[in-house]
Amino acid sequence: MRNKRVRAAPGGAGGPHSAVRSRAPCRTRASGGLNSSRAGVSDAGNLTVRAGHTHNTRVPVPRISKEDLKQRLDSGAPPVLVDARLKYPYEHSTVRLPGAIRYTTEGAAASLPRDREIVVYDSDPNELASSGVVAILIRQGFRAVALQGGISEWLAANLPHETKEAPRQAPPEPGALKG
């Protein structure tokens, strides 16, 4: 994009740079996906996630251990479990945490209860996807935490899970397998 020249005010008021106004958009760091440069671990053991392009603050993301989650699931008021795995790991897995709700960006928060704690998990041991979802939910007023280690550590500890259907491969068209 080209710069647009604007005439300076009479007498040169406005300083040496007032004669050029840039029409180029402001360049900022991309904020499309959550990557390791956007998340860090604080001293308290919480993840801190930088907000997306619409926010300019960091949100501390509380985490819960698999042992604490197991105790809460066995209690009288269990938390709501939210599966925030990315599309490919979710679709190609046959397991999920008991009663977990699938989180997608299209209006998922609208169906979540505001009176219960929400535990978000993903398949990444560093909780990158789930910490981003937790930050969004916290900004919307939910009580949300990320599961430390994700579903992989949960399964490695032989904790309860349920099965779900994996995608089925479409059968080949007749005659497609003949060489």
PDB file of C-alpha atoms in Angstrom:
ATOM      1  CA  MET A   1       0.000   0.000   0.000  1.00  0.00           C
ATOM      2  CA  ARG A   2       1.252   3.496  -0.731  1.00  0.00           C
ATOM      3  CA  ASN A   3       1.502   6.286   1.793  1.00  0.00           C
ATOM      4  CA  LYS A   4      -0.799   9.241   1.296  1.00  0.00           C
ATOM      5  CA  ARG A   5       0.788  12.679   1.490  1.00  0.00           C
ATOM      6  CA  VAL A   6      -1.069  15.231   3.521  1.00  0.00           C
ATOM      7  CA  ARG A   7      -0.168  18.897   3.552  1.00  0.00           C
ATOM      8  CA  ALA A   8       1.265  20.125   6.804  1.00  0.00           C
ATOM      9  CA  ALA A   9      -0.484  22.898   8.652  1.00  0.00           C
ATOM     10  CA  PRO A  10       0.743  26.428   7.843  1.00  0.00           C
ATOM     11  CA  GLY A  11       3.877  27.310   9.752  1.00  0.00           C
ATOM     12  CA  GLY A  12       4.982  23.669   9.981  1.00  0.00           C
ATOM     13  CA  ALA A  13       2.926  22.972  13.102  1.00  0.00           C
ATOM     14  CA  GLY A  14       2.680  19.346  14.047  1.00  0.00           C
ATOM     15  CA  GLY A  15       6.322  18.348  13.941  1.00  0.00           C
ATOM     16  CA  PRO A  16       8.538  16.822  11.299  1.00  0.00           C
ATOM     17  CA  HIS A  17       6.462  13.647  10.853  1.00  0.00           C
ATOM     18  CA  SER A  18       3.043  15.229  10.480  1.00  0.00           C
ATOM     19  CA  ALA A  19       3.263  15.523   6.697  1.00  0.00           C
ATOM     20  CA  VAL A  20       2.967  11.760   6.085  1.00  0.00           C
ATOM     21  CA  ARG A  21       0.018   9.664   7.184  1.00  0.00           C
ATOM     22  CA  SER A  22       0.385   5.964   6.654  1.00  0.00           C
ATOM     23  CA  ARG A  23      -2.562   4.101   5.201  1.00  0.00           C
ATOM     24  CA  ALA A  24      -0.976   0.719   5.846  1.00  0.00           C
ATOM     25  CA  PRO A  25      -2.710  -1.396   8.468  1.00  0.00           C
ATOM     26  CA  CYS A  26      -1.107  -1.694  11.857  1.00  0.00           C
ATOM     27  CA  ARG A  27       1.206  -4.701  11.915  1.00  0.00           C
ATOM     28  CA  THR A  28       0.848  -6.879  14.973  1.00  0.00           C
ATOM     29  CA  ARG A  29       1.812 -10.400  15.848  1.00  0.00           C
ATOM     30  CA  ALA A  30      -0.572 -12.918  14.368  1.00  0.00           C
ATOM     31  CA  SER A  31      -3.149 -14.150  16.809  1.00  0.00           C
ATOM     32  CA  GLY A  32      -4.949 -16.789  14.814  1.00  0.00           C
ATOM     33  CA  GLY A  33      -3.907 -19.899  16.676  1.00  0.00           C
ATOM     34  CA  LEU A  34      -2.585 -20.527  20.116  1.00  0.00           C
ATOM     35  CA  ASN A  35       1.114 -21.244  20.043  1.00  0.00           C
ATOM     36  CA  SER A  36       3.884 -21.546  22.561  1.00  0.00           C
ATOM     37  CA  SER A  37       4.772 -17.856  22.343  1.00  0.00           C
ATOM     38  CA  ARG A  38       1.300 -16.954  23.620  1.00  0.00           C
ATOM     39  CA  ALA A  39       1.279 -19.154  26.711  1.00  0.00           C
ATOM     40  CA  GLY A  40       3.598 -19.316  29.695  1.00  0.00           C
ATOM     41  CA  VAL A  41       3.645 -20.860  33.144  1.00  0.00           C
ATOM     42  CA  SER A  42       3.512 -18.519  36.115  1.00  0.00           C
ATOM     43  CA  ASP A  43       5.024 -19.150  39.538  1.00  0.00           C
ATOM     44  CA  ALA A  44       1.653 -20.300  40.921  1.00  0.00           C
ATOM     45  CA  GLY A  45       1.431 -23.185  38.440  1.00  0.00           C
ATOM     46  CA  ASN A  46      -1.276 -21.503  36.404  1.00  0.00           C
ATOM     47  CA  LEU A  47      -0.898 -20.981  32.700  1.00  0.00           C
ATOM     48  CA  THR A  48      -1.067 -17.417  31.492  1.00  0.00           C
ATOM     49  CA  VAL A  49      -2.580 -16.982  28.048  1.00  0.00           C
ATOM     50  CA  ARG A  50      -2.361 -13.820  26.010  1.00  0.00           C
ATOM     51  CA  ALA A  51      -5.757 -12.819  24.747  1.00  0.00           C
ATOM     52  CA  GLY A  52      -6.551 -12.765  21.035  1.00  0.00           C
ATOM     53  CA  HIS A  53      -6.545  -9.706  18.817  1.00  0.00           C
ATOM     54  CA  THR A  54      -9.614  -8.193  20.494  1.00  0.00           C
ATOM     55  CA  HIS A  55      -8.078  -8.141  23.969  1.00  0.00           C
ATOM     56  CA  ASN A  56      -4.795  -6.732  25.163  1.00  0.00           C
ATOM     57  CA  THR A  57      -4.454  -8.545  28.465  1.00  0.00           C
ATOM     58  CA  ARG A  58      -3.210 -11.849  29.764  1.00  0.00           C
ATOM     59  CA  VAL A  59      -5.608 -14.177  31.518  1.00  0.00           C
ATOM     60  CA  PRO A  60      -4.285 -16.500  34.234  1.00  0.00           C
ATOM     61  CA  VAL A  61      -5.580 -19.993  33.511  1.00  0.00           C
ATOM     62  CA  PRO A  62      -6.039 -22.194  36.591  1.00  0.00           C
ATOM     63  CA  ARG A  63      -5.230 -25.886  36.234  1.00  0.00           C
ATOM     64  CA  ILE A  64      -6.486 -28.989  38.007  1.00  0.00           C
ATOM     65  CA  SER A  65      -4.614 -32.263  38.489  1.00  0.00           C
ATOM     66  CA  LYS A  66      -6.089 -35.570  37.384  1.00  0.00           C
ATOM     67  CA  GLU A  67      -6.304 -36.716  41.015  1.00  0.00           C
ATOM     68  CA  ASP A  68      -8.262 -33.621  42.075  1.00  0.00           C
ATOM     69  CA  LEU A  69     -10.578 -33.989  39.089  1.00  0.00           C
ATOM     70  CA  LYS A  70     -11.234 -37.643  39.941  1.00  0.00           C
ATOM     71  CA  GLN A  71     -12.226 -36.613  43.495  1.00  0.00           C
ATOM     72  CA  ARG A  72     -14.548 -33.897  42.178  1.00  0.00           C
ATOM     73  CA  LEU A  73     -16.166 -36.292  39.710  1.00  0.00           C
ATOM     74  CA  ASP A  74     -16.902 -38.667  42.591  1.00  0.00           C
ATOM     75  CA  SER A  75     -18.404 -35.855  44.703  1.00  0.00           C
ATOM     76  CA  GLY A  76     -22.053 -34.803  44.821  1.00  0.00           C
ATOM     77  CA  ALA A  77     -21.640 -31.843  42.431  1.00  0.00           C
ATOM     78  CA  PRO A  78     -19.225 -32.924  39.688  1.00  0.00           C
ATOM     79  CA  PRO A  79     -17.847 -30.322  37.284  1.00  0.00           C
ATOM     80  CA  VAL A  80     -18.864 -30.118  33.640  1.00  0.00           C
ATOM     81  CA  LEU A  81     -16.229 -31.713  31.400  1.00  0.00           C
ATOM     82  CA  VAL A  82     -15.468 -30.007  28.097  1.00  0.00           C
ATOM     83  CA  ASP A  83     -13.480 -31.706  25.337  1.00  0.00           C
ATOM     84  CA  ALA A  84     -11.466 -29.026  23.522  1.00  0.00           C
ATOM     85  CA  ARG A  85      -9.286 -31.305  21.412  1.00  0.00           C
ATOM     86  CA  LEU A  86      -8.510 -30.097  17.936  1.00  0.00           C
ATOM     87  CA  LYS A  87     -10.571 -31.574  15.101  1.00  0.00           C
ATOM     88  CA  TYR A  88      -8.209 -34.334  13.968  1.00  0.00           C
ATOM     89  CA  PRO A  89      -7.315 -35.715  17.440  1.00  0.00           C
ATOM     90  CA  TYR A  90     -10.975 -35.621  18.472  1.00  0.00           C
ATOM     91  CA  GLU A  91     -12.321 -37.304  15.347  1.00  0.00           C
ATOM     92  CA  HIS A  92      -9.680 -40.045  15.340  1.00  0.00           C
ATOM     93  CA  SER A  93     -10.032 -40.961  18.980  1.00  0.00           C
ATOM     94  CA  THR A  94     -12.408 -43.540  20.399  1.00  0.00           C
ATOM     95  CA  VAL A  95     -12.325 -42.277  23.999  1.00  0.00           C
ATOM     96  CA  ARG A  96     -13.420 -39.252  25.994  1.00  0.00           C
ATOM     97  CA  LEU A  97     -13.837 -38.357  29.642  1.00  0.00           C
ATOM     98  CA  PRO A  98     -17.187 -39.452  31.135  1.00  0.00           C
ATOM     99  CA  GLY A  99     -20.034 -37.178  30.037  1.00  0.00           C
ATOM    100  CA  ALA A 100     -17.748 -34.711  28.260  1.00  0.00           C
ATOM    101  CA  ILE A 101     -19.284 -32.055  26.017  1.00  0.00           C
ATOM    102  CA  ARG A 102     -17.552 -31.293  22.722  1.00  0.00           C
ATOM    103  CA  TYR A 103     -16.381 -27.669  22.484  1.00  0.00           C
ATOM    104  CA  THR A 104     -16.474 -25.960  19.122  1.00  0.00           C
ATOM    105  CA  THR A 105     -16.200 -22.247  18.497  1.00  0.00           C
ATOM    106  CA  GLU A 106     -19.778 -21.950  17.201  1.00  0.00           C
ATOM    107  CA  GLY A 107     -21.846 -21.042  20.262  1.00  0.00           C
ATOM    108  CA  ALA A 108     -20.470 -23.731  22.561  1.00  0.00           C
ATOM    109  CA  ALA A 109     -20.418 -21.512  25.653  1.00  0.00           C
ATOM    110  CA  ALA A 110     -24.153 -20.832  25.361  1.00  0.00           C
ATOM    111  CA  SER A 111     -24.984 -24.414  26.373  1.00  0.00           C
ATOM    112  CA  LEU A 112     -22.675 -24.502  29.410  1.00  0.00           C
ATOM    113  CA  PRO A 113     -24.117 -24.012  32.906  1.00  0.00           C
ATOM    114  CA  ARG A 114     -22.879 -20.951  34.786  1.00  0.00           C
ATOM    115  CA  ASP A 115     -23.526 -22.420  38.241  1.00  0.00           C
ATOM    116  CA  ARG A 116     -20.978 -25.285  37.981  1.00  0.00           C
ATOM    117  CA  GLU A 117     -17.233 -25.471  37.561  1.00  0.00           C
ATOM    118  CA  ILE A 118     -16.039 -26.335  34.057  1.00  0.00           C
ATOM    119  CA  VAL A 119     -12.979 -28.510  33.435  1.00  0.00           C
ATOM    120  CA  VAL A 120     -11.569 -28.270  29.920  1.00  0.00           C
ATOM    121  CA  TYR A 121      -9.183 -30.856  28.490  1.00  0.00           C
ATOM    122  CA  ASP A 122      -7.390 -31.511  25.223  1.00  0.00           C
ATOM    123  CA  SER A 123      -4.862 -34.020  23.861  1.00  0.00           C
ATOM    124  CA  ASP A 124      -1.800 -31.788  24.353  1.00  0.00           C
ATOM    125  CA  PRO A 125       0.220 -32.461  27.533  1.00  0.00           C
ATOM    126  CA  ASN A 126       0.973 -28.710  27.690  1.00  0.00           C
ATOM    127  CA  GLU A 127      -2.745 -27.803  27.631  1.00  0.00           C
ATOM    128  CA  LEU A 128      -2.363 -25.293  24.785  1.00  0.00           C
ATOM    129  CA  ALA A 129      -5.809 -25.728  23.221  1.00  0.00           C
ATOM    130  CA  SER A 130      -7.625 -26.162  26.528  1.00  0.00           C
ATOM    131  CA  SER A 131      -5.945 -23.127  28.109  1.00  0.00           C
ATOM    132  CA  GLY A 132      -7.139 -20.977  25.219  1.00  0.00           C
ATOM    133  CA  VAL A 133     -10.701 -22.216  25.710  1.00  0.00           C
ATOM    134  CA  VAL A 134     -10.463 -21.678  29.480  1.00  0.00           C
ATOM    135  CA  ALA A 135      -9.294 -18.089  28.936  1.00  0.00           C
ATOM    136  CA  ILE A 136     -12.307 -17.454  26.683  1.00  0.00           C
ATOM    137  CA  LEU A 137     -14.702 -18.977  29.210  1.00  0.00           C
ATOM    138  CA  ILE A 138     -13.208 -16.999  32.114  1.00  0.00           C
ATOM    139  CA  ARG A 139     -13.653 -13.766  30.144  1.00  0.00           C
ATOM    140  CA  GLN A 140     -17.307 -14.742  29.648  1.00  0.00           C
ATOM    141  CA  GLY A 141     -17.825 -15.200  33.384  1.00  0.00           C
ATOM    142  CA  PHE A 142     -17.541 -18.989  33.729  1.00  0.00           C
ATOM    143  CA  ARG A 143     -15.571 -20.780  36.458  1.00  0.00           C
ATOM    144  CA  ALA A 144     -13.241 -22.817  34.255  1.00  0.00           C
ATOM    145  CA  VAL A 145      -9.962 -24.700  34.712  1.00  0.00           C
ATOM    146  CA  ALA A 146      -7.686 -26.735  32.417  1.00  0.00           C
ATOM    147  CA  LEU A 147      -6.840 -30.377  33.101  1.00  0.00           C
ATOM    148  CA  GLN A 148      -3.078 -30.755  33.632  1.00  0.00           C
ATOM    149  CA  GLY A 149      -1.604 -33.144  31.098  1.00  0.00           C
ATOM    150  CA  GLY A 150      -4.821 -33.456  29.117  1.00  0.00           C
ATOM    151  CA  ILE A 151      -6.567 -36.684  28.229  1.00  0.00           C
ATOM    152  CA  SER A 152      -3.279 -38.500  27.555  1.00  0.00           C
ATOM    153  CA  GLU A 153      -2.192 -38.322  31.224  1.00  0.00           C
ATOM    154  CA  TRP A 154      -5.752 -39.142  32.336  1.00  0.00           C
ATOM    155  CA  LEU A 155      -5.734 -42.329  30.248  1.00  0.00           C
ATOM    156  CA  ALA A 156      -2.168 -43.229  31.285  1.00  0.00           C
ATOM    157  CA  ALA A 157      -3.334 -43.200  34.926  1.00  0.00           C
ATOM    158  CA  ASN A 158      -6.144 -45.677  34.064  1.00  0.00           C
ATOM    159  CA  LEU A 159      -8.829 -43.247  35.198  1.00  0.00           C
ATOM    160  CA  PRO A 160     -12.455 -43.660  34.037  1.00  0.00           C
ATOM    161  CA  HIS A 161     -13.311 -42.876  30.443  1.00  0.00           C
ATOM    162  CA  GLU A 162     -16.004 -43.785  27.964  1.00  0.00           C
ATOM    163  CA  THR A 163     -15.885 -44.847  24.357  1.00  0.00           C
ATOM    164  CA  LYS A 164     -17.172 -42.861  21.430  1.00  0.00           C
ATOM    165  CA  GLU A 165     -17.457 -43.666  17.775  1.00  0.00           C
ATOM    166  CA  ALA A 166     -14.483 -42.964  15.577  1.00  0.00           C
ATOM    167  CA  PRO A 167     -15.086 -41.896  11.989  1.00  0.00           C
ATOM    168  CA  ARG A 168     -15.891 -44.677   9.588  1.00  0.00           C
ATOM    169  CA  GLN A 169     -14.122 -44.953   6.302  1.00  0.00           C
ATOM    170  CA  ALA A 170     -16.485 -44.873   3.354  1.00  0.00           C
ATOM    171  CA  PRO A 171     -16.567 -48.138   1.425  1.00  0.00           C
ATOM    172  CA  PRO A 172     -14.811 -48.045  -1.946  1.00  0.00           C
ATOM    173  CA  GLU A 173     -16.908 -47.584  -5.024  1.00  0.00           C
ATOM    174  CA  PRO A 174     -17.583 -50.776  -6.998  1.00  0.00           C
ATOM    175  CA  GLY A 175     -14.667 -51.563  -9.277  1.00  0.00           C
ATOM    176  CA  ALA A 176     -12.351 -48.972  -7.682  1.00  0.00           C
ATOM    177  CA  LEU A 177     -10.033 -51.595  -6.213  1.00  0.00           C
ATOM    178  CA  LYS A 178      -9.446 -53.404  -9.507  1.00  0.00           C
ATOM    179  CA  GLY A 179      -6.075 -52.578 -10.973  1.00  0.00           C
TER     180      GLY A 179
END
